[in-house]
Amino acid sequence: MNFLWAQNLWFLLALPLLVFAYLWLLRRKRKMAVRYASLSIVKEAMGTGQQLRRHIPPVLFLLAMAAMLLAAARPVAVVTLPSNQQTIILAMDVSGSMRATDVQPNRLVAAQNAAKAFITELPRHVKVGIVAFAGSAQVAQLPTVNREDLVTAIDRFQLQRATATGNAIVISLATLFPDDGIDLQSMPGGRDRQRGFAIDTERKEQKKREPVAAGSYNSAAIIMLTDGQRTTGVDPIEAAKMAADRGVRVYTVGIGTVDGETIGFEGWSMRVRLDEETLKQIANKTSAEYYYAGTAQDLKKVYEALSSKLTVEKKETEVSALFAMLAAALTLLSAGLSLLWFNRIL
């Protein structure tokens, strides 16, 4: 725990003075009690329990004073609070390799089911957008709080050839920052098989942004799920740098076979391999995390972990109010017990 006004902690030195003052008053009362005919009669009338009770309200009051002084020093602690995340982009791979059945019933269906369960678990105020990518990347659903529209967009996925992971990140960023004029076509590899994408038909001049700390943008995040390595389009590391410069985290989820396998379909075959190294680099560069999901159950757990991570966050927050509330509660308890037991306040 840190303190914004640490110099106010010096006032805590007043507490020992209060303790000494209380002990001095007790001695003074004992001297006055000698005037009675028999001090032992007075002590016997009070009883041991009564003697202990008399100290409880003052002790509570001293604790209340300590809490007040700590609150005055403005303590700061790392606490878990609801996240400020307002928009999440799900970038989902719909390349032909997603028909592989090593994840039951197949990779695509498992990914669709996990994504829909993830959306259901999110708070209703969080907007979710869907980007589908294969050889190109398109916005399947602009960010919305309407869960039914999101489910419909996920159910409409159609498998295509090739994998453009970099394009998926760029299109996701263009969705989050529509006024930045992010132009995929002008980037190296951006024209490769990229057709039909338009968030805004009006051409905008690309806005120059001053780079910020990676992961510092707390209003949005990207979750990219893929089962293969990039075969076309923008370099995913360059795309990750764009996200990092804007402070946007890109959480990557790898699904399928790490060693790779050959998948056949309608007379043609292809070799697919999960490029974990690139996915880890993307996550690291953007201060996010990489997750591997080898089964449908693993994928479900990954989305559950992401849901809890994106809906709450640990951050440094001033907790003066908590100490002030504790001080108020202790003061009221001290006064209440004193009135109840001795018909006076302290």
GROMACS .gro file of C-alpha atoms in nm:
model
  346
    1MET     CA    1   0.000   0.000   0.000
    2ASN     CA    2   0.122   0.348  -0.091
    3PHE     CA    3   0.010   0.690   0.033
    4LEU     CA    4  -0.042   1.000  -0.181
    5TRP     CA    5  -0.001   1.231   0.119
    6ALA     CA    6   0.248   1.022   0.317
    7GLN     CA    7   0.350   1.326   0.524
    8ASN     CA    8   0.014   1.305   0.704
    9LEU     CA    9   0.124   0.976   0.858
   10TRP     CA   10   0.323   1.179   1.110
   11PHE     CA   11  -0.009   1.255   1.282
   12LEU     CA   12  -0.019   0.888   1.387
   13LEU     CA   13   0.237   0.982   1.651
   14ALA     CA   14  -0.051   1.149   1.835
   15LEU     CA   15  -0.201   0.806   1.911
   16PRO     CA   16   0.058   0.712   2.177
   17LEU     CA   17  -0.009   1.049   2.341
   18LEU     CA   18  -0.379   0.961   2.358
   19VAL     CA   19  -0.291   0.625   2.511
   20PHE     CA   20  -0.076   0.794   2.776
   21ALA     CA   21  -0.356   1.044   2.842
   22TYR     CA   22  -0.603   0.759   2.889
   23LEU     CA   23  -0.369   0.576   3.131
   24TRP     CA   24  -0.316   0.901   3.326
   25LEU     CA   25  -0.692   0.944   3.362
   26LEU     CA   26  -0.722   0.586   3.489
   27ARG     CA   27  -0.457   0.652   3.757
   28ARG     CA   28  -0.629   0.972   3.858
   29LYS     CA   29  -0.959   0.788   3.900
   30ARG     CA   30  -0.790   0.522   4.113
   31LYS     CA   31  -0.653   0.793   4.346
   32MET     CA   32  -0.997   0.944   4.377
   33ALA     CA   33  -1.141   0.602   4.454
   34VAL     CA   34  -0.917   0.578   4.765
   35ARG     CA   35  -1.153   0.828   4.932
   36TYR     CA   36  -1.412   0.550   4.960
   37ALA     CA   37  -1.422   0.360   5.286
   38SER     CA   38  -1.305   0.042   5.119
   39LEU     CA   39  -1.155   0.029   4.770
   40SER     CA   40  -1.197  -0.348   4.765
   41ILE     CA   41  -1.573  -0.306   4.801
   42VAL     CA   42  -1.579  -0.083   4.491
   43LYS     CA   43  -1.372  -0.331   4.288
   44GLU     CA   44  -1.591  -0.618   4.400
   45ALA     CA   45  -1.902  -0.424   4.297
   46MET     CA   46  -1.760  -0.360   3.953
   47GLY     CA   47  -1.651  -0.720   3.884
   48THR     CA   48  -1.385  -0.840   3.638
   49GLY     CA   49  -1.616  -0.827   3.336
   50GLN     CA   50  -1.718  -0.472   3.418
   51GLN     CA   51  -1.355  -0.366   3.444
   52LEU     CA   52  -1.277  -0.510   3.099
   53ARG     CA   53  -1.585  -0.347   2.947
   54ARG     CA   54  -1.475  -0.001   3.052
   55HIS     CA   55  -1.167  -0.028   2.825
   56ILE     CA   56  -1.345  -0.150   2.510
   57PRO     CA   57  -1.507   0.183   2.399
   58PRO     CA   58  -1.180   0.382   2.437
   59VAL     CA   59  -0.985   0.116   2.244
   60LEU     CA   60  -1.242   0.125   1.963
   61PHE     CA   61  -1.222   0.504   1.959
   62LEU     CA   62  -0.840   0.491   1.929
   63LEU     CA   63  -0.873   0.247   1.636
   64ALA     CA   64  -1.122   0.486   1.476
   65MET     CA   65  -0.873   0.772   1.516
   66ALA     CA   66  -0.601   0.558   1.352
   67ALA     CA   67  -0.831   0.479   1.057
   68MET     CA   68  -0.916   0.850   1.017
   69LEU     CA   69  -0.549   0.948   1.012
   70LEU     CA   70  -0.471   0.677   0.756
   71ALA     CA   71  -0.758   0.803   0.539
   72ALA     CA   72  -0.611   1.155   0.562
   73ALA     CA   73  -0.287   1.018   0.413
   74ARG     CA   74  -0.486   0.905   0.103
   75PRO     CA   75  -0.386   0.535   0.084
   76VAL     CA   76  -0.358   0.371  -0.258
   77ALA     CA   77  -0.378  -0.006  -0.311
   78VAL     CA   78  -0.410  -0.253  -0.598
   79VAL     CA   79  -0.770  -0.376  -0.592
   80THR     CA   80  -0.993  -0.576  -0.824
   81LEU     CA   81  -1.262  -0.360  -0.983
   82PRO     CA   82  -1.506  -0.387  -1.274
   83SER     CA   83  -1.320  -0.330  -1.601
   84ASN     CA   84  -1.365  -0.019  -1.812
   85GLN     CA   85  -1.355  -0.242  -2.121
   86GLN     CA   86  -1.642  -0.122  -2.339
   87THR     CA   87  -1.572  -0.291  -2.674
   88ILE     CA   88  -1.433  -0.633  -2.761
   89ILE     CA   89  -1.357  -0.745  -3.116
   90LEU     CA   90  -1.369  -1.119  -3.183
   91ALA     CA   91  -1.148  -1.192  -3.485
   92MET     CA   92  -1.227  -1.550  -3.585
   93ASP     CA   93  -1.052  -1.771  -3.839
   94VAL     CA   94  -1.288  -1.915  -4.104
   95SER     CA   95  -1.019  -2.070  -4.325
   96GLY     CA   96  -1.074  -2.417  -4.472
   97SER     CA   97  -0.860  -2.583  -4.206
   98MET     CA   98  -1.127  -2.502  -3.950
   99ARG     CA   99  -1.325  -2.802  -4.081
  100ALA     CA  100  -1.069  -3.037  -3.919
  101THR     CA  101  -1.227  -3.276  -3.669
  102ASP     CA  102  -0.938  -3.303  -3.421
  103VAL     CA  103  -1.152  -3.067  -3.208
  104GLN     CA  104  -1.500  -3.216  -3.187
  105PRO     CA  105  -1.733  -3.185  -3.369
  106ASN     CA  106  -1.492  -2.972  -3.574
  107ARG     CA  107  -1.276  -2.667  -3.511
  108LEU     CA  108  -1.524  -2.417  -3.656
  109VAL     CA  109  -1.828  -2.542  -3.466
  110ALA     CA  110  -1.629  -2.565  -3.143
  111ALA     CA  111  -1.507  -2.207  -3.196
  112GLN     CA  112  -1.860  -2.085  -3.274
  113ASN     CA  113  -2.006  -2.251  -2.963
  114ALA     CA  114  -1.731  -2.115  -2.737
  115ALA     CA  115  -1.765  -1.764  -2.883
  116LYS     CA  116  -2.141  -1.761  -2.830
  117ALA     CA  117  -2.101  -1.879  -2.471
  118PHE     CA  118  -1.837  -1.608  -2.416
  119ILE     CA  119  -2.071  -1.338  -2.548
  120THR     CA  120  -2.349  -1.458  -2.317
  121GLU     CA  121  -2.122  -1.427  -2.011
  122LEU     CA  122  -2.017  -1.069  -2.083
  123PRO     CA  123  -2.193  -0.778  -1.906
  124ARG     CA  124  -2.475  -0.637  -2.119
  125HIS     CA  125  -2.311  -0.295  -2.153
  126VAL     CA  126  -2.003  -0.437  -2.328
  127LYS     CA  127  -2.014  -0.400  -2.705
  128VAL     CA  128  -1.886  -0.688  -2.917
  129GLY     CA  129  -1.784  -0.680  -3.281
  130ILE     CA  130  -1.712  -0.979  -3.507
  131VAL     CA  131  -1.435  -0.994  -3.770
  132ALA     CA  132  -1.416  -1.309  -3.984
  133PHE     CA  133  -1.093  -1.378  -4.169
  134ALA     CA  134  -0.945  -1.631  -4.407
  135GLY     CA  135  -0.765  -1.512  -4.723
  136SER     CA  136  -0.923  -1.173  -4.649
  137ALA     CA  137  -1.087  -1.018  -4.346
  138GLN     CA  138  -1.434  -0.866  -4.323
  139VAL     CA  139  -1.648  -0.717  -4.050
  140ALA     CA  140  -1.922  -0.971  -3.990
  141GLN     CA  141  -2.087  -0.753  -3.727
  142LEU     CA  142  -2.006  -0.400  -3.615
  143PRO     CA  143  -1.973  -0.358  -3.236
  144THR     CA  144  -2.314  -0.388  -3.071
  145VAL     CA  145  -2.475  -0.483  -2.741
  146ASN     CA  146  -2.741  -0.686  -2.924
  147ARG     CA  147  -2.643  -1.046  -2.843
  148GLU     CA  148  -2.889  -1.191  -3.095
  149ASP     CA  149  -2.723  -1.006  -3.384
  150LEU     CA  150  -2.385  -1.133  -3.271
  151VAL     CA  151  -2.503  -1.494  -3.255
  152THR     CA  152  -2.656  -1.460  -3.601
  153ALA     CA  153  -2.328  -1.323  -3.741
  154ILE     CA  154  -2.132  -1.614  -3.590
  155ASP     CA  155  -2.376  -1.869  -3.730
  156ARG     CA  156  -2.332  -1.720  -4.081
  157PHE     CA  157  -1.960  -1.805  -4.105
  158GLN     CA  158  -1.856  -1.964  -4.435
  159LEU     CA  159  -1.523  -2.137  -4.483
  160GLN     CA  160  -1.273  -1.991  -4.730
  161ARG     CA  161  -0.917  -2.058  -4.839
  162ALA     CA  162  -0.590  -1.910  -4.700
  163THR     CA  163  -0.520  -1.733  -4.369
  164ALA     CA  164  -0.451  -1.360  -4.327
  165THR     CA  165  -0.397  -1.312  -3.954
  166GLY     CA  166  -0.241  -0.968  -4.004
  167ASN     CA  167  -0.543  -0.847  -4.199
  168ALA     CA  168  -0.769  -0.957  -3.913
  169ILE     CA  169  -0.582  -0.734  -3.666
  170VAL     CA  170  -0.580  -0.434  -3.902
  171ILE     CA  171  -0.953  -0.466  -3.978
  172SER     CA  172  -1.024  -0.498  -3.605
  173LEU     CA  173  -0.829  -0.178  -3.540
  174ALA     CA  174  -1.013  -0.002  -3.822
  175THR     CA  175  -1.339  -0.106  -3.656
  176LEU     CA  176  -1.230   0.030  -3.318
  177PHE     CA  177  -1.087   0.354  -3.462
  178PRO     CA  178  -1.303   0.439  -3.766
  179ASP     CA  179  -1.182   0.801  -3.770
  180ASP     CA  180  -0.816   0.705  -3.799
  181GLY     CA  181  -0.842   0.630  -4.170
  182ILE     CA  182  -0.658   0.297  -4.135
  183ASP     CA  183  -0.598   0.185  -4.492
  184LEU     CA  184  -0.533  -0.185  -4.530
  185GLN     CA  185  -0.477  -0.156  -4.906
  186SER     CA  186  -0.173   0.068  -4.864
  187MET     CA  187   0.008  -0.177  -4.635
  188PRO     CA  188   0.254  -0.438  -4.768
  189GLY     CA  189   0.047  -0.745  -4.849
  190GLY     CA  190  -0.273  -0.558  -4.780
  191ARG     CA  191  -0.406  -0.602  -5.133
  192ASP     CA  192  -0.352  -0.978  -5.136
  193ARG     CA  193  -0.697  -1.132  -5.178
  194GLN     CA  194  -0.851  -0.853  -4.969
  195ARG     CA  195  -1.187  -0.776  -5.123
  196GLY     CA  196  -1.519  -0.640  -5.015
  197PHE     CA  197  -1.410  -0.469  -4.694
  198ALA     CA  198  -1.563  -0.134  -4.611
  199ILE     CA  199  -1.649   0.014  -4.275
  200ASP     CA  200  -1.704   0.353  -4.428
  201THR     CA  201  -1.728   0.404  -4.802
  202GLU     CA  202  -1.587   0.755  -4.768
  203ARG     CA  203  -1.209   0.756  -4.801
  204LYS     CA  204  -1.050   0.917  -4.496
  205GLU     CA  205  -0.706   1.059  -4.457
  206GLN     CA  206  -0.498   0.839  -4.230
  207LYS     CA  207  -0.461   1.003  -3.891
  208LYS     CA  208  -0.116   1.007  -3.735
  209ARG     CA  209  -0.123   0.892  -3.377
  210GLU     CA  210   0.145   0.937  -3.118
  211PRO     CA  211   0.239   0.588  -2.992
  212VAL     CA  212   0.124   0.509  -2.639
  213ALA     CA  213   0.232   0.240  -2.395
  214ALA     CA  214   0.136  -0.110  -2.507
  215GLY     CA  215  -0.177  -0.230  -2.332
  216SER     CA  216  -0.264   0.115  -2.195
  217TYR     CA  217  -0.591   0.152  -2.390
  218ASN     CA  218  -0.855   0.020  -2.151
  219SER     CA  219  -1.166   0.087  -2.358
  220ALA     CA  220  -1.127  -0.201  -2.602
  221ALA     CA  221  -0.948  -0.529  -2.670
  222ILE     CA  222  -0.913  -0.777  -2.955
  223ILE     CA  223  -0.941  -1.156  -2.922
  224MET     CA  224  -0.806  -1.342  -3.226
  225LEU     CA  225  -0.871  -1.714  -3.270
  226THR     CA  226  -0.691  -1.905  -3.544
  227ASP     CA  227  -0.580  -2.261  -3.623
  228GLY     CA  228  -0.317  -2.193  -3.887
  229GLN     CA  229  -0.020  -1.983  -3.989
  230ARG     CA  230  -0.038  -1.676  -4.208
  231THR     CA  231  -0.035  -1.758  -4.579
  232THR     CA  232  -0.124  -1.418  -4.724
  233GLY     CA  233  -0.192  -1.057  -4.639
  234VAL     CA  234  -0.031  -0.816  -4.396
  235ASP     CA  235   0.257  -0.925  -4.173
  236PRO     CA  236   0.086  -1.003  -3.839
  237ILE     CA  237   0.383  -0.865  -3.641
  238GLU     CA  238   0.350  -0.530  -3.822
  239ALA     CA  239  -0.023  -0.536  -3.751
  240ALA     CA  240   0.048  -0.614  -3.386
  241LYS     CA  241   0.278  -0.311  -3.372
  242MET     CA  242  -0.012  -0.094  -3.495
  243ALA     CA  243  -0.223  -0.230  -3.210
  244ALA     CA  244   0.055  -0.182  -2.956
  245ASP     CA  245   0.108   0.180  -3.066
  246ARG     CA  246  -0.261   0.242  -2.991
  247GLY     CA  247  -0.242   0.062  -2.657
  248VAL     CA  248  -0.485  -0.211  -2.771
  249ARG     CA  249  -0.427  -0.560  -2.635
  250VAL     CA  250  -0.457  -0.851  -2.880
  251TYR     CA  251  -0.528  -1.177  -2.698
  252THR     CA  252  -0.447  -1.472  -2.924
  253VAL     CA  253  -0.605  -1.817  -2.906
  254GLY     CA  254  -0.454  -2.111  -3.095
  255ILE     CA  255  -0.679  -2.405  -3.174
  256GLY     CA  256  -0.589  -2.734  -3.340
  257THR     CA  257  -0.269  -2.925  -3.400
  258VAL     CA  258   0.065  -2.768  -3.315
  259ASP     CA  259   0.271  -3.017  -3.520
  260GLY     CA  260   0.044  -2.981  -3.820
  261GLU     CA  261  -0.157  -3.225  -4.032
  262THR     CA  262  -0.287  -3.268  -4.386
  263ILE     CA  263  -0.653  -3.197  -4.443
  264GLY     CA  264  -0.836  -3.308  -4.758
  265PHE     CA  265  -1.156  -3.159  -4.898
  266GLU     CA  266  -1.336  -3.200  -5.234
  267GLY     CA  267  -1.034  -3.346  -5.411
  268TRP     CA  268  -0.769  -3.107  -5.277
  269SER     CA  269  -0.552  -3.124  -4.970
  270MET     CA  270  -0.353  -2.880  -4.762
  271ARG     CA  271  -0.102  -2.890  -4.481
  272VAL     CA  272  -0.200  -2.684  -4.178
  273ARG     CA  273   0.017  -2.598  -3.881
  274LEU     CA  274  -0.053  -2.377  -3.581
  275ASP     CA  275   0.202  -2.097  -3.572
  276GLU     CA  276   0.225  -2.062  -3.196
  277GLU     CA  277   0.544  -1.858  -3.207
  278THR     CA  278   0.381  -1.577  -3.407
  279LEU     CA  279   0.069  -1.582  -3.192
  280LYS     CA  280   0.283  -1.551  -2.879
  281GLN     CA  281   0.475  -1.261  -3.035
  282ILE     CA  282   0.150  -1.081  -3.117
  283ALA     CA  283   0.026  -1.122  -2.760
  284ASN     CA  284   0.359  -1.020  -2.605
  285LYS     CA  285   0.397  -0.714  -2.826
  286THR     CA  286   0.053  -0.587  -2.723
  287SER     CA  287   0.091  -0.676  -2.350
  288ALA     CA  288  -0.175  -0.945  -2.380
  289GLU     CA  289  -0.164  -1.326  -2.346
  290TYR     CA  290  -0.159  -1.631  -2.569
  291TYR     CA  291  -0.383  -1.933  -2.502
  292TYR     CA  292  -0.368  -2.278  -2.656
  293ALA     CA  293  -0.690  -2.478  -2.693
  294GLY     CA  294  -0.635  -2.835  -2.807
  295THR     CA  295  -0.991  -2.951  -2.741
  296ALA     CA  296  -1.341  -2.806  -2.737
  297GLN     CA  297  -1.332  -2.813  -2.355
  298ASP     CA  298  -0.998  -2.631  -2.354
  299LEU     CA  299  -1.144  -2.367  -2.583
  300LYS     CA  300  -1.441  -2.320  -2.352
  301LYS     CA  301  -1.207  -2.273  -2.055
  302VAL     CA  302  -0.999  -2.022  -2.251
  303TYR     CA  303  -1.304  -1.808  -2.322
  304GLU     CA  304  -1.413  -1.834  -1.958
  305ALA     CA  305  -1.070  -1.711  -1.851
  306LEU     CA  306  -1.084  -1.426  -2.101
  307SER     CA  307  -1.432  -1.331  -1.982
  308SER     CA  308  -1.316  -1.298  -1.622
  309LYS     CA  309  -1.000  -1.114  -1.731
  310LEU     CA  310  -1.182  -0.861  -1.947
  311THR     CA  311  -1.474  -0.791  -1.710
  312VAL     CA  312  -1.260  -0.725  -1.401
  313GLU     CA  313  -0.914  -0.581  -1.365
  314LYS     CA  314  -0.662  -0.511  -1.094
  315LYS     CA  315  -0.555  -0.151  -1.077
  316GLU     CA  316  -0.408   0.097  -0.833
  317THR     CA  317  -0.693   0.287  -0.669
  318GLU     CA  318  -0.724   0.530  -0.381
  319VAL     CA  319  -0.899   0.359  -0.089
  320SER     CA  320  -0.936   0.656   0.148
  321ALA     CA  321  -1.313   0.608   0.153
  322LEU     CA  322  -1.277   0.255   0.293
  323PHE     CA  323  -1.066   0.380   0.584
  324ALA     CA  324  -1.310   0.668   0.643
  325MET     CA  325  -1.602   0.422   0.651
  326LEU     CA  326  -1.410   0.200   0.897
  327ALA     CA  327  -1.339   0.502   1.117
  328ALA     CA  328  -1.706   0.602   1.117
  329ALA     CA  329  -1.818   0.248   1.201
  330LEU     CA  330  -1.569   0.217   1.489
  331THR     CA  331  -1.670   0.558   1.626
  332LEU     CA  332  -2.040   0.468   1.623
  333LEU     CA  333  -1.969   0.129   1.782
  334SER     CA  334  -1.756   0.289   2.052
  335ALA     CA  335  -2.021   0.549   2.135
  336GLY     CA  336  -2.302   0.293   2.122
  337LEU     CA  337  -2.132   0.050   2.363
  338SER     CA  338  -2.044   0.332   2.600
  339LEU     CA  339  -2.408   0.450   2.611
  340LEU     CA  340  -2.535   0.095   2.650
  341TRP     CA  341  -2.301  -0.004   2.931
  342PHE     CA  342  -2.231   0.322   3.114
  343ASN     CA  343  -2.502   0.566   3.000
  344ARG     CA  344  -2.239   0.806   2.872
  345ILE     CA  345  -2.024   0.857   2.560
  346LEU     CA  346  -1.670   0.744   2.654
   0.00000   0.00000   0.00000
